[in-house]
Amino acid sequence: PLFRKAFEYSDGWVNDARLVALNARDAADRGAIIRTRTKVVSARRDGPTWIIKVQNVLTGDTEEVRARLLVNAAGPWVDHVLQTAVGQNEVHNVRLVQGSHIVVAKKFDDPRAYFFQNKDGRIIFAIPYEEEFTLIGTTDRDYPGDPHDVKISDAEIDYLCAAASEYFAVAVKRSDIVWTYSAVRPLYDDGASKAQEATRDYVLKADGGEGVAPLVNAFGGKITTFRRLAESMLEKIESFLGKRGKPWTHDAPLPGG
């Protein structure tokens, strides 16, 4: 037989935009102030306090807020915030890695997803998608631009079509593609030579304390473990502001859950 062994495991699927909205709703219910369409223009230390200038991007109105501690969890823009708002111009902590996907008409009726070993040593997957389609991905390549502008390249399309065609009875062609999408992974830059080898773990770095307003930065991380990252962040914050209670999110549903 062509295949002698197979392995099966379970994974999750989430609406990422909905997840963000529910987390914001949960935080607001617990007393947080949520500012949408607002960006940080500048952040400066005044002894043990941060003075942060924020701007409403719709109206242009600005205001200053003060805080005892500042958390920078801007994802792919985390270094950008450090460079433009905080003034740490030489920092380079994240490696932006692009991942792209193609969607084609349904290639198989099985409800399972499949992983394929590609010739370059990477794997790609084929996942049943929205009942009528198959999602094929992903790629790994360093991305030098603005995360807002990311889109699939011709080389990535060719790569995914060729890789999938090695396994499907009918080859996947460009004309089969009904949709594509791309995103940027903000991976912690650990010096790996290839994008696919960069660590997927998150790294938290802090500075300040002892009379200097603390700054805690979150580099890397995945949506799969976002609550664990958040717990780690709170543990880091506690080292500056003191303990506020025990972790509780491991069994707490989000609103509507």
Short mmCIF file of C-alpha atoms in Angstrom, two decimals:
data_model
loop_
_atom_site.label_atom_id
_atom_site.label_comp_id
_atom_site.label_asym_id
_atom_site.label_seq_id
_atom_site.Cartn_x
_atom_site.Cartn_y
_atom_site.Cartn_z
CA PRO A 1 0.00 0.00 0.00
CA LEU A 2 1.03 3.60 -0.59
CA PHE A 3 0.43 4.54 3.05
CA ARG A 4 1.23 2.20 5.94
CA LYS A 5 0.44 4.40 8.94
CA ALA A 6 -1.78 7.35 9.76
CA PHE A 7 -2.22 9.50 12.84
CA GLU A 8 -5.24 11.42 14.04
CA TYR A 9 -5.61 14.27 16.54
CA SER A 10 -8.19 16.88 17.46
CA ASP A 11 -7.88 20.62 16.96
CA GLY A 12 -10.08 23.68 17.29
CA TRP A 13 -11.65 26.23 14.98
CA VAL A 14 -12.57 29.71 16.15
CA ASN A 15 -14.01 32.92 14.73
CA ASP A 16 -11.10 35.16 15.66
CA ALA A 17 -12.94 38.48 15.29
CA ARG A 18 -15.78 37.21 17.45
CA LEU A 19 -13.31 35.96 20.04
CA VAL A 20 -11.73 39.42 20.30
CA ALA A 21 -15.13 41.09 20.65
CA LEU A 22 -16.22 38.67 23.39
CA ASN A 23 -13.00 39.19 25.32
CA ALA A 24 -13.53 42.95 25.12
CA ARG A 25 -17.14 42.53 26.26
CA ASP A 26 -16.04 40.35 29.17
CA ALA A 27 -13.38 42.87 30.18
CA ALA A 28 -15.88 45.74 30.02
CA ASP A 29 -18.30 43.80 32.22
CA ARG A 30 -15.47 43.49 34.76
CA GLY A 31 -14.69 47.20 34.77
CA ALA A 32 -12.29 47.75 31.86
CA ILE A 33 -12.61 50.78 29.59
CA ILE A 34 -12.54 49.70 25.93
CA ARG A 35 -11.44 52.25 23.33
CA THR A 36 -12.07 51.18 19.75
CA ARG A 37 -10.65 53.12 16.80
CA THR A 38 -8.07 54.64 19.12
CA LYS A 39 -4.31 54.62 18.69
CA VAL A 40 -1.42 55.42 20.98
CA VAL A 41 0.37 58.51 19.69
CA SER A 42 3.04 58.72 22.38
CA ALA A 43 3.93 57.27 25.75
CA ARG A 44 6.47 58.82 28.11
CA ARG A 45 7.55 58.16 31.64
CA ASP A 46 7.09 60.72 34.39
CA GLY A 47 8.87 58.97 37.24
CA PRO A 48 6.64 56.12 38.43
CA THR A 49 3.83 57.07 36.02
CA TRP A 50 3.19 56.70 32.31
CA ILE A 51 1.63 59.63 30.45
CA ILE A 52 0.02 58.24 27.31
CA LYS A 53 -1.42 60.33 24.49
CA VAL A 54 -4.19 58.60 22.57
CA GLN A 55 -6.08 59.70 19.48
CA ASN A 56 -9.51 58.86 18.10
CA VAL A 57 -8.71 58.00 14.48
CA LEU A 58 -12.20 59.02 13.30
CA THR A 59 -12.41 62.47 14.89
CA GLY A 60 -8.74 63.25 15.40
CA ASP A 61 -9.42 64.19 19.02
CA THR A 62 -6.59 63.46 21.46
CA GLU A 63 -6.35 63.11 25.21
CA GLU A 64 -3.84 62.07 27.82
CA VAL A 65 -4.26 59.22 30.27
CA ARG A 66 -1.99 58.25 33.14
CA ALA A 67 -1.09 54.74 34.26
CA ARG A 68 1.17 53.03 36.77
CA LEU A 69 2.13 50.35 34.24
CA LEU A 70 1.96 50.01 30.46
CA VAL A 71 1.43 46.74 28.57
CA ASN A 72 2.37 46.61 24.89
CA ALA A 73 0.43 43.73 23.33
CA ALA A 74 0.13 45.13 19.81
CA GLY A 75 0.81 41.85 18.02
CA PRO A 76 2.56 42.44 14.68
CA TRP A 77 2.77 46.15 15.54
CA VAL A 78 4.50 45.63 18.91
CA ASP A 79 7.87 46.86 17.64
CA HIS A 80 6.16 49.70 15.75
CA VAL A 81 4.60 50.92 19.01
CA LEU A 82 7.97 50.77 20.74
CA GLN A 83 9.64 52.69 17.93
CA THR A 84 7.00 55.34 17.21
CA ALA A 85 5.20 55.85 20.52
CA VAL A 86 7.69 54.86 23.20
CA GLY A 87 10.75 56.11 21.35
CA GLN A 88 12.86 52.95 21.45
CA ASN A 89 13.98 53.43 17.86
CA GLU A 90 16.52 50.61 17.64
CA VAL A 91 14.38 47.76 18.96
CA HIS A 92 13.76 44.63 16.93
CA ASN A 93 11.98 41.88 18.81
CA VAL A 94 9.54 40.26 16.40
CA ARG A 95 9.94 38.54 13.08
CA LEU A 96 6.95 39.04 10.81
CA VAL A 97 6.20 35.79 9.01
CA GLN A 98 3.49 35.64 6.35
CA GLY A 99 1.15 32.71 6.05
CA SER A 100 -1.20 32.44 3.07
CA HIS A 101 -4.07 30.13 2.15
CA ILE A 102 -6.12 29.29 -0.90
CA VAL A 103 -9.75 28.13 -0.99
CA VAL A 104 -10.95 25.83 -3.77
CA ALA A 105 -14.12 23.90 -4.51
CA LYS A 106 -14.53 20.87 -2.25
CA LYS A 107 -11.87 18.25 -3.01
CA PHE A 108 -13.18 15.43 -0.79
CA ASP A 109 -16.28 14.48 1.17
CA ASP A 110 -14.52 13.26 4.31
CA PRO A 111 -15.12 15.55 7.34
CA ARG A 112 -11.49 15.20 8.45
CA ALA A 113 -8.61 17.56 7.71
CA TYR A 114 -5.44 16.20 6.13
CA PHE A 115 -1.79 17.12 6.49
CA PHE A 116 0.52 16.52 3.55
CA GLN A 117 4.31 16.23 3.67
CA ASN A 118 5.82 18.53 1.08
CA LYS A 119 9.10 17.97 -0.75
CA ASP A 120 10.79 20.84 1.11
CA GLY A 121 10.16 19.18 4.48
CA ARG A 122 7.21 21.41 5.41
CA ILE A 123 3.63 20.26 5.79
CA ILE A 124 0.50 21.77 4.30
CA PHE A 125 -3.07 21.03 5.25
CA ALA A 126 -6.37 20.56 3.44
CA ILE A 127 -9.40 21.32 5.61
CA PRO A 128 -13.14 21.05 4.87
CA TYR A 129 -14.29 24.67 4.74
CA GLU A 130 -17.78 26.17 4.86
CA GLU A 131 -19.41 22.97 3.53
CA GLU A 132 -18.70 23.64 -0.15
CA PHE A 133 -14.96 24.25 -0.17
CA THR A 134 -11.50 23.02 0.84
CA LEU A 135 -9.00 25.30 2.56
CA ILE A 136 -5.36 24.66 1.63
CA GLY A 137 -2.38 26.20 3.42
CA THR A 138 -0.13 27.45 4.71
CA THR A 139 3.09 29.17 3.72
CA ASP A 140 5.99 30.57 5.76
CA ARG A 141 7.95 33.52 4.46
CA ASP A 142 9.47 36.60 6.05
CA TYR A 143 7.34 39.69 5.52
CA PRO A 144 9.04 43.11 5.40
CA GLY A 145 6.02 45.37 4.94
CA ASP A 146 3.10 46.81 6.87
CA PRO A 147 0.86 44.01 8.25
CA HIS A 148 -2.15 45.98 6.98
CA ASP A 149 -1.03 45.39 3.40
CA VAL A 150 -0.29 41.67 3.45
CA LYS A 151 -1.67 39.60 0.56
CA ILE A 152 -0.83 36.32 -1.12
CA SER A 153 1.96 36.35 -3.70
CA ASP A 154 2.05 34.56 -7.05
CA ALA A 155 4.89 32.40 -5.73
CA GLU A 156 2.77 31.30 -2.77
CA ILE A 157 -0.16 30.41 -5.03
CA ASP A 158 2.12 28.30 -7.22
CA TYR A 159 3.65 26.66 -4.14
CA LEU A 160 0.31 25.66 -2.60
CA CYS A 161 -1.16 24.44 -5.90
CA ALA A 162 1.90 22.30 -6.61
CA ALA A 163 2.09 20.89 -3.08
CA ALA A 164 -1.61 19.95 -2.97
CA SER A 165 -1.49 18.47 -6.45
CA GLU A 166 1.03 15.89 -5.24
CA TYR A 167 -1.75 14.26 -3.19
CA PHE A 168 -5.07 14.92 -4.91
CA ALA A 169 -6.11 12.76 -7.87
CA VAL A 170 -7.07 15.90 -9.78
CA ALA A 171 -4.44 18.64 -9.74
CA VAL A 172 -5.20 21.98 -8.07
CA LYS A 173 -4.96 24.79 -10.62
CA ARG A 174 -5.01 28.56 -10.29
CA SER A 175 -8.39 28.61 -12.01
CA ASP A 176 -9.80 26.47 -9.17
CA ILE A 177 -9.13 29.15 -6.56
CA VAL A 178 -12.22 31.01 -5.37
CA TRP A 179 -10.61 33.01 -2.56
CA THR A 180 -7.28 33.62 -0.87
CA TYR A 181 -6.27 35.17 2.40
CA SER A 182 -3.04 35.98 4.19
CA ALA A 183 -1.98 37.02 7.66
CA VAL A 184 1.20 37.89 9.50
CA ARG A 185 2.52 35.94 12.46
CA PRO A 186 4.42 38.17 14.92
CA LEU A 187 6.99 35.58 15.99
CA TYR A 188 9.64 36.32 18.58
CA ASP A 189 12.91 36.82 16.72
CA ASP A 190 15.16 34.12 18.13
CA GLY A 191 17.66 34.33 15.29
CA ALA A 192 16.43 31.27 13.37
CA SER A 193 17.80 31.11 9.84
CA LYS A 194 14.45 30.17 8.27
CA ALA A 195 10.99 31.59 8.89
CA GLN A 196 9.53 28.11 9.46
CA GLU A 197 12.11 27.46 12.21
CA ALA A 198 11.32 30.57 14.28
CA THR A 199 9.86 29.81 17.70
CA ARG A 200 6.08 29.88 18.09
CA ASP A 201 6.35 30.43 21.86
CA TYR A 202 5.65 33.84 23.36
CA VAL A 203 8.22 35.91 25.24
CA LEU A 204 7.40 38.60 27.81
CA LYS A 205 9.96 41.32 28.48
CA ALA A 206 9.72 44.01 31.14
CA ASP A 207 11.72 47.04 32.16
CA GLY A 208 11.29 49.72 34.80
CA GLY A 209 10.35 49.43 38.45
CA GLU A 210 11.91 50.98 41.57
CA GLY A 211 10.57 54.45 40.85
CA VAL A 212 10.48 54.03 37.06
CA ALA A 213 7.11 53.31 35.42
CA PRO A 214 7.14 49.65 34.24
CA LEU A 215 6.66 48.58 30.63
CA VAL A 216 5.79 44.96 29.78
CA ASN A 217 5.95 43.81 26.14
CA ALA A 218 4.41 40.64 24.70
CA PHE A 219 6.30 39.19 21.74
CA GLY A 220 4.91 36.27 19.76
CA GLY A 221 2.12 34.01 20.93
CA LYS A 222 -0.71 32.09 19.28
CA ILE A 223 -4.46 32.34 19.52
CA THR A 224 -4.54 28.73 20.76
CA THR A 225 -2.83 29.71 24.01
CA PHE A 226 -3.92 33.34 24.36
CA ARG A 227 -5.40 32.83 27.82
CA ARG A 228 -2.22 31.21 29.08
CA LEU A 229 -0.26 34.13 27.69
CA ALA A 230 -2.63 36.52 29.47
CA GLU A 231 -2.09 34.67 32.76
CA SER A 232 1.66 34.90 32.28
CA MET A 233 1.28 38.62 31.62
CA LEU A 234 -0.68 39.07 34.85
CA GLU A 235 2.01 37.22 36.75
CA LYS A 236 4.54 39.65 35.29
CA ILE A 237 2.34 42.62 36.23
CA GLU A 238 2.00 41.29 39.79
CA SER A 239 5.75 41.51 40.22
CA PHE A 240 5.37 45.29 39.89
CA LEU A 241 1.91 46.06 41.30
CA GLY A 242 1.38 43.23 43.77
CA LYS A 243 -0.89 40.20 43.71
CA ARG A 244 -4.58 40.79 42.96
CA GLY A 245 -5.99 37.28 43.22
CA LYS A 246 -5.74 33.78 41.83
CA PRO A 247 -5.99 32.81 38.13
CA TRP A 248 -9.59 32.10 37.18
CA THR A 249 -9.91 31.98 33.38
CA HIS A 250 -9.26 28.23 32.98
CA ASP A 251 -12.93 27.43 33.66
CA ALA A 252 -14.64 30.78 33.02
CA PRO A 253 -16.72 30.97 29.81
CA LEU A 254 -16.82 34.12 27.72
CA PRO A 255 -20.13 36.01 27.42
CA GLY A 256 -22.68 33.81 25.71
CA GLY A 257 -20.59 30.71 26.34
#
